[in-house]
CSV table of C-alpha atoms in Angstrom, one decimal:
chain,number,residue,atom,x,y,z
A,1,UNK,CA,-31.6,25.0,2.0
A,2,UNK,CA,-30.4,27.6,4.5
A,3,UNK,CA,-26.8,28.6,5.3
A,4,UNK,CA,-27.2,26.5,8.4
A,5,UNK,CA,-28.0,23.4,6.3
A,6,UNK,CA,-24.9,24.0,4.1
A,7,UNK,CA,-22.7,24.4,7.2
A,8,UNK,CA,-24.1,21.2,8.7
A,9,UNK,CA,-23.5,19.4,5.4
A,10,UNK,CA,-19.9,20.5,5.1
A,11,UNK,CA,-19.2,19.5,8.7
A,12,UNK,CA,-20.9,16.2,8.3
A,13,UNK,CA,-18.8,15.4,5.2
A,14,UNK,CA,-15.6,16.5,6.9
A,15,UNK,CA,-16.5,14.1,9.7
A,16,UNK,CA,-16.9,11.3,7.1
A,17,UNK,CA,-13.4,12.0,5.6
A,18,UNK,CA,-11.6,12.7,8.9
A,19,UNK,CA,-13.6,11.1,11.7
A,20,UNK,CA,-10.8,12.0,14.2
A,21,UNK,CA,-10.9,15.7,13.3
A,22,UNK,CA,-12.5,18.0,16.0
A,23,UNK,CA,-14.9,20.1,14.0
A,24,UNK,CA,-16.7,21.5,17.1
A,25,UNK,CA,-14.0,24.2,17.6
A,26,UNK,CA,-13.5,24.9,13.9
A,27,UNK,CA,-13.2,28.7,13.4
A,28,UNK,CA,-15.4,29.9,10.5
A,29,UNK,CA,-12.5,31.7,8.7
A,30,UNK,CA,-9.7,29.2,9.5
A,31,UNK,CA,-8.2,27.2,6.6
A,32,UNK,CA,-9.6,23.8,7.1
A,33,UNK,CA,-6.4,22.2,5.9
A,34,UNK,CA,-4.5,23.9,8.7
A,35,UNK,CA,-7.1,23.7,11.4
A,36,UNK,CA,-8.0,20.0,10.9
A,37,UNK,CA,-4.8,18.7,9.3
A,38,UNK,CA,-6.5,17.8,6.0
A,39,UNK,CA,-4.3,17.1,3.0
A,40,UNK,CA,-4.9,17.6,-0.7
A,41,UNK,CA,-6.6,14.2,-1.0
A,42,UNK,CA,-9.0,15.0,1.9
A,43,UNK,CA,-10.0,18.3,0.2
A,44,UNK,CA,-10.4,16.4,-3.1
A,45,UNK,CA,-12.7,13.9,-1.4
A,46,UNK,CA,-14.7,16.7,0.4
A,47,UNK,CA,-15.4,18.3,-2.9
A,48,UNK,CA,-16.4,15.0,-4.5
A,49,UNK,CA,-18.7,14.2,-1.5
A,50,UNK,CA,-20.4,17.7,-1.4
A,51,UNK,CA,-20.9,17.6,-5.2
A,52,UNK,CA,-22.6,14.2,-4.9
A,53,UNK,CA,-24.8,15.3,-2.0
A,54,UNK,CA,-25.9,18.5,-3.7
A,55,UNK,CA,-26.1,16.9,-7.1
A,56,UNK,CA,-24.2,19.8,-8.6
A,57,UNK,CA,-20.8,20.3,-10.1
A,58,UNK,CA,-18.2,22.2,-8.1
A,59,UNK,CA,-15.7,23.4,-10.7
A,60,UNK,CA,-12.1,22.8,-10.0
A,61,UNK,CA,-11.3,26.5,-10.3
A,62,UNK,CA,-13.8,27.1,-7.4
A,63,UNK,CA,-12.2,24.6,-5.0
A,64,UNK,CA,-10.3,27.4,-3.1
A,65,UNK,CA,-13.7,28.8,-1.9
A,66,UNK,CA,-14.1,25.5,0.0
A,67,UNK,CA,-11.0,25.9,2.1
A,68,UNK,CA,-12.8,27.8,4.9
A,69,UNK,CA,-16.1,27.0,6.4
A,70,UNK,CA,-17.5,30.5,5.9
A,71,UNK,CA,-16.2,30.5,2.3
A,72,UNK,CA,-17.7,27.1,1.6
A,73,UNK,CA,-21.1,28.0,3.1
A,74,UNK,CA,-21.4,31.2,1.1
A,75,UNK,CA,-20.1,29.6,-2.1
A,76,UNK,CA,-22.4,26.5,-1.9
A,77,UNK,CA,-25.5,28.6,-1.0
A,78,UNK,CA,-24.9,31.0,-4.0
A,79,UNK,CA,-24.1,28.2,-6.5
A,80,UNK,CA,-27.0,26.0,-5.3
A,81,UNK,CA,-29.4,28.9,-6.1
A,82,UNK,CA,-28.3,28.9,-9.7
A,83,UNK,CA,-27.8,25.1,-10.0
A,84,UNK,CA,-30.7,23.6,-8.0
A,85,UNK,CA,-30.6,19.8,-7.7
B,1,UNK,CA,-0.3,-29.7,-2.3
B,2,UNK,CA,0.9,-26.3,-1.3
B,3,UNK,CA,1.7,-24.7,2.0
B,4,UNK,CA,0.3,-21.3,3.0
B,5,UNK,CA,3.0,-19.7,5.2
B,6,UNK,CA,3.1,-16.9,7.7
B,7,UNK,CA,4.4,-14.2,5.4
B,8,UNK,CA,7.2,-11.8,6.1
B,9,UNK,CA,5.6,-8.4,6.1
B,10,UNK,CA,8.8,-6.4,6.2
B,11,UNK,CA,12.4,-7.1,7.0
B,12,UNK,CA,11.9,-6.4,10.7
B,13,UNK,CA,9.2,-9.0,11.2
B,14,UNK,CA,10.1,-12.2,12.9
B,15,UNK,CA,6.6,-13.5,13.9
B,16,UNK,CA,3.0,-12.7,13.5
B,17,UNK,CA,-0.3,-13.6,15.2
B,18,UNK,CA,-3.0,-15.3,13.2
B,19,UNK,CA,-6.1,-13.3,14.1
B,20,UNK,CA,-8.8,-14.8,12.0
B,21,UNK,CA,-9.3,-17.3,9.2
B,22,UNK,CA,-11.6,-16.0,6.4
B,23,UNK,CA,-11.8,-19.4,4.7
B,24,UNK,CA,-12.5,-22.8,6.1
B,25,UNK,CA,-11.4,-26.3,5.1
B,26,UNK,CA,-13.1,-27.3,1.9
B,27,UNK,CA,-13.4,-23.7,0.6
B,28,UNK,CA,-12.2,-23.1,-2.9
B,29,UNK,CA,-9.6,-20.3,-3.1
B,30,UNK,CA,-8.3,-18.3,-5.9
B,31,UNK,CA,-5.1,-16.3,-6.4
B,32,UNK,CA,-5.6,-13.0,-4.7
B,33,UNK,CA,-8.3,-14.1,-2.3
B,34,UNK,CA,-7.8,-12.8,1.2
B,35,UNK,CA,-7.8,-15.9,3.4
B,36,UNK,CA,-6.4,-14.8,6.8
B,37,UNK,CA,-5.9,-11.7,9.0
B,38,UNK,CA,-2.5,-11.5,10.6
B,39,UNK,CA,-1.5,-9.1,13.4
B,40,UNK,CA,1.9,-7.6,13.1
B,41,UNK,CA,3.7,-4.5,14.4
B,42,UNK,CA,2.2,-2.7,11.4
B,43,UNK,CA,-1.3,-3.6,12.6
B,44,UNK,CA,-3.8,-6.1,11.3
B,45,UNK,CA,-3.0,-7.1,7.8
B,46,UNK,CA,-5.1,-9.0,5.3
B,47,UNK,CA,-3.1,-11.8,3.7
B,48,UNK,CA,-3.8,-13.0,0.2
B,49,UNK,CA,-3.1,-16.5,-1.3
B,50,UNK,CA,-1.1,-16.8,-4.5
B,51,UNK,CA,-2.5,-20.0,-5.9
B,52,UNK,CA,-5.8,-21.6,-6.9
B,53,UNK,CA,-7.0,-24.6,-5.0
B,54,UNK,CA,-9.0,-25.8,-2.0
B,55,UNK,CA,-8.2,-25.4,1.7
B,56,UNK,CA,-7.3,-28.8,2.9
B,57,UNK,CA,-6.5,-28.1,6.5
B,58,UNK,CA,-6.0,-25.1,8.8
B,59,UNK,CA,-2.9,-25.8,11.0
B,60,UNK,CA,-2.8,-22.7,13.2
B,61,UNK,CA,-5.6,-21.6,15.4
B,62,UNK,CA,-6.6,-17.9,15.7
B,63,UNK,CA,-4.8,-16.2,18.5
B,64,UNK,CA,-1.5,-18.1,17.9
B,65,UNK,CA,1.7,-16.3,17.4
B,66,UNK,CA,4.1,-18.1,15.0
B,67,UNK,CA,7.4,-17.4,13.4
B,68,UNK,CA,7.6,-16.1,9.8
B,69,UNK,CA,7.6,-19.2,7.4
B,70,UNK,CA,5.4,-21.4,9.6
B,71,UNK,CA,2.9,-23.3,7.6
B,72,UNK,CA,-0.6,-21.9,8.4
B,73,UNK,CA,-2.7,-24.0,6.1
B,74,UNK,CA,-2.4,-26.7,3.5
B,75,UNK,CA,-3.8,-26.0,0.1
B,76,UNK,CA,-4.8,-28.8,-2.4
B,77,UNK,CA,-4.2,-27.7,-6.0
B,78,UNK,CA,-7.2,-28.3,-8.2
B,79,UNK,CA,-7.6,-32.0,-9.0
B,80,UNK,CA,-4.9,-33.1,-6.6
B,81,UNK,CA,-5.3,-35.6,-3.8
B,82,UNK,CA,-4.8,-34.4,-0.2
B,83,UNK,CA,-1.3,-35.0,1.2
B,84,UNK,CA,-0.1,-35.6,4.8
B,85,UNK,CA,0.6,-32.6,7.0
B,86,UNK,CA,4.0,-31.1,6.8
B,87,UNK,CA,6.6,-31.0,9.6
B,88,UNK,CA,6.6,-27.5,11.0
B,89,UNK,CA,9.8,-25.6,10.7
B,90,UNK,CA,11.6,-25.1,14.0
B,91,UNK,CA,11.1,-21.6,15.3
B,92,UNK,CA,14.3,-19.5,15.0
B,93,UNK,CA,15.8,-18.5,18.2
B,94,UNK,CA,14.9,-14.9,19.0
B,95,UNK,CA,17.7,-12.5,18.0
B,96,UNK,CA,19.3,-10.7,20.9
B,97,UNK,CA,18.6,-7.0,20.9
B,98,UNK,CA,21.3,-4.9,19.3
B,99,UNK,CA,22.2,-3.0,22.5
B,100,UNK,CA,21.0,-5.3,25.2
B,101,UNK,CA,20.1,-3.6,28.4
B,102,UNK,CA,21.0,-5.5,31.5
B,103,UNK,CA,18.3,-8.1,32.1
B,104,UNK,CA,16.2,-7.2,35.0
B,105,UNK,CA,16.3,-9.8,37.8
B,106,UNK,CA,13.3,-12.0,37.4
B,107,UNK,CA,11.5,-13.5,40.3
B,108,UNK,CA,10.5,-16.9,39.2
B,109,UNK,CA,6.9,-17.7,39.9
B,110,UNK,CA,6.6,-20.7,42.2
B,111,UNK,CA,5.1,-23.6,40.4
B,112,UNK,CA,2.1,-24.6,42.4
B,113,UNK,CA,0.5,-27.8,41.0
B,114,UNK,CA,-3.1,-27.2,40.4
B,115,UNK,CA,-5.9,-29.3,39.0
B,116,UNK,CA,-5.7,-28.8,35.2
B,117,UNK,CA,-9.0,-27.5,33.9
B,118,UNK,CA,-10.5,-29.5,31.1
B,119,UNK,CA,-10.1,-27.5,27.9
B,120,UNK,CA,-9.9,-28.1,24.2
B,121,UNK,CA,-6.4,-27.6,22.6
B,122,UNK,CA,-7.7,-24.5,20.7
B,123,UNK,CA,-9.0,-23.0,24.0
B,124,UNK,CA,-5.7,-23.6,25.7
B,125,UNK,CA,-3.8,-22.0,22.8
B,126,UNK,CA,-6.0,-18.9,22.7
B,127,UNK,CA,-6.0,-18.5,26.5
B,128,UNK,CA,-2.2,-18.8,26.6
B,129,UNK,CA,-1.7,-16.3,23.7
B,130,UNK,CA,-4.0,-13.8,25.4
B,131,UNK,CA,-3.0,-14.4,29.0
B,132,UNK,CA,-6.4,-15.7,30.1
B,133,UNK,CA,-6.4,-18.0,33.1
B,134,UNK,CA,-8.4,-21.1,32.2
B,135,UNK,CA,-9.1,-21.8,35.8
B,136,UNK,CA,-11.2,-18.7,36.0
B,137,UNK,CA,-13.5,-19.9,33.2
B,138,UNK,CA,-16.5,-22.3,33.2
B,139,UNK,CA,-16.8,-24.5,30.2
B,140,UNK,CA,-19.8,-25.1,28.0
B,141,UNK,CA,-18.3,-28.0,26.0
B,142,UNK,CA,-18.7,-31.7,26.6
B,143,UNK,CA,-18.4,-32.6,30.4
B,144,UNK,CA,-18.0,-28.9,31.1
B,145,UNK,CA,-14.8,-28.6,29.1
B,146,UNK,CA,-13.6,-25.1,28.2
B,147,UNK,CA,-13.9,-24.6,24.5
B,148,UNK,CA,-12.6,-21.8,22.2
B,149,UNK,CA,-15.9,-19.9,22.4
B,150,UNK,CA,-15.6,-19.7,26.2
B,151,UNK,CA,-12.2,-18.2,26.0
B,152,UNK,CA,-13.2,-15.7,23.4
B,153,UNK,CA,-16.3,-14.8,25.4
B,154,UNK,CA,-14.2,-14.2,28.5
B,155,UNK,CA,-12.0,-11.9,26.6
B,156,UNK,CA,-14.9,-9.6,25.6
B,157,UNK,CA,-15.5,-8.2,22.2
B,158,UNK,CA,-12.8,-9.0,19.7
B,159,UNK,CA,-10.8,-6.1,18.4
B,160,UNK,CA,-12.0,-4.9,15.0
B,161,UNK,CA,-10.7,-7.0,12.2
B,162,UNK,CA,-8.7,-4.2,10.8
B,163,UNK,CA,-7.6,-1.0,12.4
B,164,UNK,CA,-4.3,0.8,13.0
B,165,UNK,CA,-2.5,0.4,16.3
B,166,UNK,CA,-0.5,3.6,16.1
B,167,UNK,CA,1.9,2.5,18.8
B,168,UNK,CA,2.8,-0.6,16.8
B,169,UNK,CA,3.0,1.4,13.7
B,170,UNK,CA,5.4,3.8,15.4
B,171,UNK,CA,7.6,0.8,16.4
B,172,UNK,CA,7.6,-0.5,12.9
B,173,UNK,CA,8.6,2.9,11.5
B,174,UNK,CA,11.3,3.1,14.1
B,175,UNK,CA,12.7,-0.4,13.3
B,176,UNK,CA,12.7,0.2,9.5
B,177,UNK,CA,14.1,3.7,9.6
B,178,UNK,CA,16.8,2.8,12.2
B,179,UNK,CA,17.8,-0.1,10.1
B,180,UNK,CA,17.9,2.1,7.0
B,181,UNK,CA,20.1,4.7,8.6
B,182,UNK,CA,22.3,2.0,10.1
B,183,UNK,CA,22.8,-0.2,7.0
B,184,UNK,CA,22.2,1.8,3.9
B,185,UNK,CA,24.8,4.2,2.6
B,186,UNK,CA,22.5,6.9,1.3
B,187,UNK,CA,23.4,9.5,-1.2
B,188,UNK,CA,21.2,12.5,-2.1
B,189,UNK,CA,20.6,14.5,-5.2
B,190,UNK,CA,18.2,17.4,-5.5
B,191,UNK,CA,16.8,19.1,-8.6
B,192,UNK,CA,14.4,21.9,-9.2
B,193,UNK,CA,11.7,21.5,-11.8
B,194,UNK,CA,9.5,24.0,-13.6
B,195,UNK,CA,6.0,22.7,-13.0
B,196,UNK,CA,4.2,25.1,-15.4
B,197,UNK,CA,3.5,22.5,-18.0
B,198,UNK,CA,2.2,19.9,-15.5
B,199,UNK,CA,0.1,22.4,-13.6
B,200,UNK,CA,-1.4,24.0,-16.7
B,201,UNK,CA,-2.2,20.6,-18.2
B,202,UNK,CA,-3.8,19.5,-14.9
B,203,UNK,CA,-5.9,22.6,-14.6
B,204,UNK,CA,-7.2,22.2,-18.2
B,205,UNK,CA,-7.9,18.5,-17.6
B,206,UNK,CA,-9.8,19.1,-14.4
B,207,UNK,CA,-11.7,22.1,-15.7
B,208,UNK,CA,-13.9,19.9,-18.0
B,209,UNK,CA,-14.5,17.1,-15.5
B,210,UNK,CA,-16.7,16.4,-12.6
B,211,UNK,CA,-15.1,16.3,-9.2
B,212,UNK,CA,-14.7,12.5,-8.9
B,213,UNK,CA,-13.1,12.3,-12.4
B,214,UNK,CA,-10.3,14.8,-11.7
B,215,UNK,CA,-6.7,14.2,-11.0
B,216,UNK,CA,-4.2,15.5,-8.5
B,217,UNK,CA,-0.7,16.6,-9.0
B,218,UNK,CA,0.6,13.6,-7.0
B,219,UNK,CA,-1.0,11.3,-9.6
B,220,UNK,CA,1.4,12.9,-12.2
B,221,UNK,CA,4.3,12.5,-9.8
B,222,UNK,CA,3.8,8.8,-9.2
B,223,UNK,CA,3.3,8.1,-12.9
B,224,UNK,CA,6.3,10.2,-13.9
B,225,UNK,CA,8.5,8.4,-11.4
B,226,UNK,CA,7.3,5.0,-12.6
B,227,UNK,CA,7.9,5.8,-16.3
B,228,UNK,CA,11.3,7.4,-15.6
B,229,UNK,CA,12.6,4.5,-13.6
B,230,UNK,CA,11.9,2.0,-16.4
B,231,UNK,CA,15.3,2.9,-17.9
B,232,UNK,CA,17.1,2.9,-14.5
B,233,UNK,CA,16.8,-0.6,-13.0
B,234,UNK,CA,19.4,0.1,-10.4
B,235,UNK,CA,16.9,2.2,-8.5
B,236,UNK,CA,13.9,-0.2,-8.7
B,237,UNK,CA,14.3,-3.4,-6.8
B,238,UNK,CA,15.5,-4.9,-3.5
B,239,UNK,CA,18.8,-5.4,-1.6
B,240,UNK,CA,19.4,-8.7,0.1
B,241,UNK,CA,22.3,-10.5,1.8
B,242,UNK,CA,23.6,-11.6,-1.6
B,243,UNK,CA,23.4,-8.2,-3.2
B,244,UNK,CA,21.0,-6.1,-5.3
B,245,UNK,CA,18.2,-7.6,-7.3
B,246,UNK,CA,16.4,-5.3,-9.7
B,247,UNK,CA,12.7,-5.9,-10.2
B,248,UNK,CA,11.2,-6.3,-13.6
B,249,UNK,CA,7.9,-5.0,-12.2
B,250,UNK,CA,7.5,-1.4,-11.1
B,251,UNK,CA,5.4,-1.1,-8.0
B,252,UNK,CA,5.6,2.5,-6.7
B,253,UNK,CA,5.1,2.8,-2.9
B,254,UNK,CA,3.2,5.8,-1.9
B,255,UNK,CA,4.0,7.4,1.5
B,256,UNK,CA,0.7,8.1,3.2
B,257,UNK,CA,0.6,10.1,6.4
B,258,UNK,CA,-1.9,9.1,9.1
B,259,UNK,CA,-3.4,12.2,10.8
B,260,UNK,CA,-3.1,11.0,14.4
B,261,UNK,CA,0.6,10.2,13.7
B,262,UNK,CA,2.2,7.4,11.7
B,263,UNK,CA,3.0,6.6,8.1
B,264,UNK,CA,2.7,3.8,5.7
B,265,UNK,CA,4.0,3.4,2.1
B,266,UNK,CA,2.0,0.6,0.4
B,267,UNK,CA,2.6,-0.2,-3.2
B,268,UNK,CA,0.4,0.5,-6.2
B,269,UNK,CA,1.1,-2.5,-8.5
B,270,UNK,CA,2.4,-2.0,-12.0
B,271,UNK,CA,2.2,1.8,-11.7
B,272,UNK,CA,3.8,2.5,-15.1
B,273,UNK,CA,1.1,0.7,-17.0
B,274,UNK,CA,-1.9,2.5,-15.3
B,275,UNK,CA,-3.7,5.2,-17.2
B,276,UNK,CA,-3.9,8.3,-15.0
B,277,UNK,CA,-7.6,8.0,-14.1
B,278,UNK,CA,-7.0,4.4,-13.0
B,279,UNK,CA,-4.0,5.4,-11.0
B,280,UNK,CA,-5.9,8.2,-9.3
B,281,UNK,CA,-8.7,5.8,-8.4
B,282,UNK,CA,-6.2,3.4,-6.9
B,283,UNK,CA,-4.5,6.2,-5.0
B,284,UNK,CA,-7.8,7.3,-3.4
B,285,UNK,CA,-8.7,3.7,-2.5
B,286,UNK,CA,-5.3,3.1,-1.0
B,287,UNK,CA,-5.3,6.4,1.1
B,288,UNK,CA,-8.8,5.5,2.3
B,289,UNK,CA,-7.8,2.0,3.3
B,290,UNK,CA,-4.5,3.0,5.0
B,291,UNK,CA,-6.3,5.6,7.1
B,292,UNK,CA,-9.1,3.1,8.0
B,293,UNK,CA,-6.5,0.3,8.5
B,294,UNK,CA,-7.2,-2.2,5.7
B,295,UNK,CA,-4.2,-2.7,3.5
B,296,UNK,CA,-3.1,-6.0,2.2
B,297,UNK,CA,0.1,-7.9,2.7
B,298,UNK,CA,1.2,-7.7,-0.9
B,299,UNK,CA,0.8,-3.9,-0.8
B,300,UNK,CA,3.1,-3.6,2.2
B,301,UNK,CA,5.9,-5.7,0.9
B,302,UNK,CA,5.8,-5.3,-2.9
B,303,UNK,CA,6.9,-1.7,-3.4
B,304,UNK,CA,10.0,-1.5,-5.5
B,305,UNK,CA,10.7,2.2,-5.1
B,306,UNK,CA,8.9,4.8,-3.0
B,307,UNK,CA,7.6,8.3,-3.6
B,308,UNK,CA,7.0,10.8,-0.8
B,309,UNK,CA,5.2,14.0,-1.7
B,310,UNK,CA,4.6,16.9,0.7
B,311,UNK,CA,1.4,18.1,-1.1
B,312,UNK,CA,0.3,21.7,-1.1
B,313,UNK,CA,0.9,22.6,2.5
B,314,UNK,CA,4.4,21.4,2.9
B,315,UNK,CA,7.8,23.0,2.6
B,316,UNK,CA,10.4,23.4,-0.2
B,317,UNK,CA,12.2,20.1,0.0
B,318,UNK,CA,12.1,16.7,1.6
B,319,UNK,CA,15.2,14.5,2.0
B,320,UNK,CA,13.6,11.1,2.4
B,321,UNK,CA,15.0,7.9,4.0
B,322,UNK,CA,15.0,4.7,2.0
B,323,UNK,CA,12.6,2.0,3.1
B,324,UNK,CA,14.6,-1.2,3.3
B,325,UNK,CA,15.0,-3.5,1.4
B,326,UNK,CA,14.3,-1.0,-1.3
B,327,UNK,CA,17.2,1.1,-2.7
B,328,UNK,CA,15.7,4.4,-3.7
B,329,UNK,CA,13.0,6.9,-2.7
B,330,UNK,CA,12.0,10.2,-4.3
B,331,UNK,CA,10.9,13.1,-2.1
B,332,UNK,CA,8.8,15.8,-3.8
B,333,UNK,CA,8.6,19.2,-2.1
B,334,UNK,CA,5.6,21.6,-2.3
B,335,UNK,CA,5.3,23.6,-5.5
B,336,UNK,CA,6.2,27.2,-4.8
B,337,UNK,CA,6.2,30.3,-7.0
B,338,UNK,CA,9.8,31.3,-7.6
B,339,UNK,CA,11.8,33.5,-9.9
B,340,UNK,CA,13.0,31.3,-12.8
B,341,UNK,CA,15.2,32.2,-15.7
B,342,UNK,CA,13.5,31.8,-19.0
B,343,UNK,CA,15.3,32.8,-22.2
B,344,UNK,CA,17.7,35.2,-20.3
B,345,UNK,CA,14.9,37.0,-18.4
B,346,UNK,CA,13.4,36.3,-15.1
B,347,UNK,CA,9.9,34.9,-14.9
B,348,UNK,CA,7.7,33.7,-12.0
B,349,UNK,CA,7.2,30.0,-12.3
B,350,UNK,CA,5.7,27.2,-10.1
B,351,UNK,CA,8.8,25.4,-9.1
B,352,UNK,CA,9.1,22.0,-7.3
B,353,UNK,CA,12.2,20.3,-5.9
B,354,UNK,CA,12.6,16.6,-6.1
B,355,UNK,CA,15.2,14.8,-4.0
B,356,UNK,CA,16.5,11.3,-4.7
B,357,UNK,CA,17.8,9.3,-1.8
B,358,UNK,CA,19.5,6.2,-3.2
B,359,UNK,CA,21.6,3.2,-1.9
B,360,UNK,CA,25.2,3.7,-3.0
B,361,UNK,CA,25.7,-0.1,-3.0
B,362,UNK,CA,23.3,-0.4,-5.9
B,363,UNK,CA,23.9,2.8,-7.9
B,364,UNK,CA,26.0,5.9,-8.3
B,365,UNK,CA,25.3,9.6,-8.4
B,366,UNK,CA,25.8,10.0,-12.1
B,367,UNK,CA,22.9,7.6,-12.8
B,368,UNK,CA,20.9,9.1,-10.0
B,369,UNK,CA,21.2,12.5,-11.7
B,370,UNK,CA,20.0,11.1,-15.0
B,371,UNK,CA,17.0,9.5,-13.2
B,372,UNK,CA,16.0,12.9,-11.9
B,373,UNK,CA,16.4,14.5,-15.3
B,374,UNK,CA,14.2,11.7,-16.7
B,375,UNK,CA,11.5,12.5,-14.1
B,376,UNK,CA,11.7,16.2,-15.1
B,377,UNK,CA,11.4,15.2,-18.7
B,378,UNK,CA,8.2,13.2,-18.0
B,379,UNK,CA,6.7,16.2,-16.2
B,380,UNK,CA,7.3,18.5,-19.1
B,381,UNK,CA,5.0,16.4,-21.3
B,382,UNK,CA,2.1,15.6,-19.0
B,383,UNK,CA,-0.2,14.7,-21.9
B,384,UNK,CA,2.1,11.6,-22.4
B,385,UNK,CA,1.8,10.4,-18.8
């Protein structure tokens, strides 16, 4: 998977959790909670969904990496290399 | 023979529109089955039945608006013979608005006698309820009579069975909150709680679990509230015209924000008895359904006390407004790192404020303070939650 694939996956899953959120103008480095008005439960569900899609654990301690699009893409790409599905 | 009534889904509701029957005469029903969808100011609500039996007769057609308490259907208990239809209660006269604006002068429409189109009673009812002119339709029934299907077809696609009308929800919030501030003598108590124990326990718990098995801090807050209020019945129940009635069950209402604007606080039944993972599953289910628009009548009306939590992006404290006819609500602020005195030195601790808003007709501040202390005590031993 390329970084583009991870980016598309994150945006797709955000869309499933918050269909009304406008991800088209999401800044790479913006906190997704602020930019898209996601709450703790939304972030929880995003991590659950990404973990299921990629068939790999995302440890709770790493969840802060997922709070920006750029951070999420980098983190998932790195982790996926060492935990391939 | 039992009657299935238009439920009261909140103190401000006087009437509701039956949108859809999910069961038909002859169907067997069981306690908890969803048998109808009712449109209210809170949006489309699924209504459950509270007895076992068989649908004998549906008395109200979809599309009809009827007062609260109207018999919608007759239910034959198991093994019972069908009984005659009941007399419908007379609709209560609409209450005048509190501050009535001068009535605008109405121009009466001239009554022009017209040939009455042939139409079935159901078609007439739906057309009247939805403002469709029967004269503009052509019928597909016997002798060209207009039947229900013709009216529905003329209207176009039906609205989705569930879904949130944010304007209606805003009106429902306005009605409930205005009534609360008008009628309930609120008092407020605030306390700051060291959340180290709860946060450390939660981090350790989550560190060994897969994402969908983890818990959130709000799960602990709901459970701590439910356990604490067990010893404080004056905060868990309902106020009515003849005074306060404590509830033996503890159904904590969870305030859930809707992104586009709006708020609902449906109940999680028997919160105190639920193990944390079960409670977490129910919270996730409820948040999902509220945001999609699919909560049930009993969830809207059953909460005996409410919790509102600002989560991790909020501010220091929240002074909530009681949701009538309840008598108490707890507002949890965002956990913040603060200087905190520990054994005569200052340490940095995660600190959370909790504010109780309570109805002074049902309780006094002394007991309210003890309730907040009890919530604090629960959060200091999270492994016991």
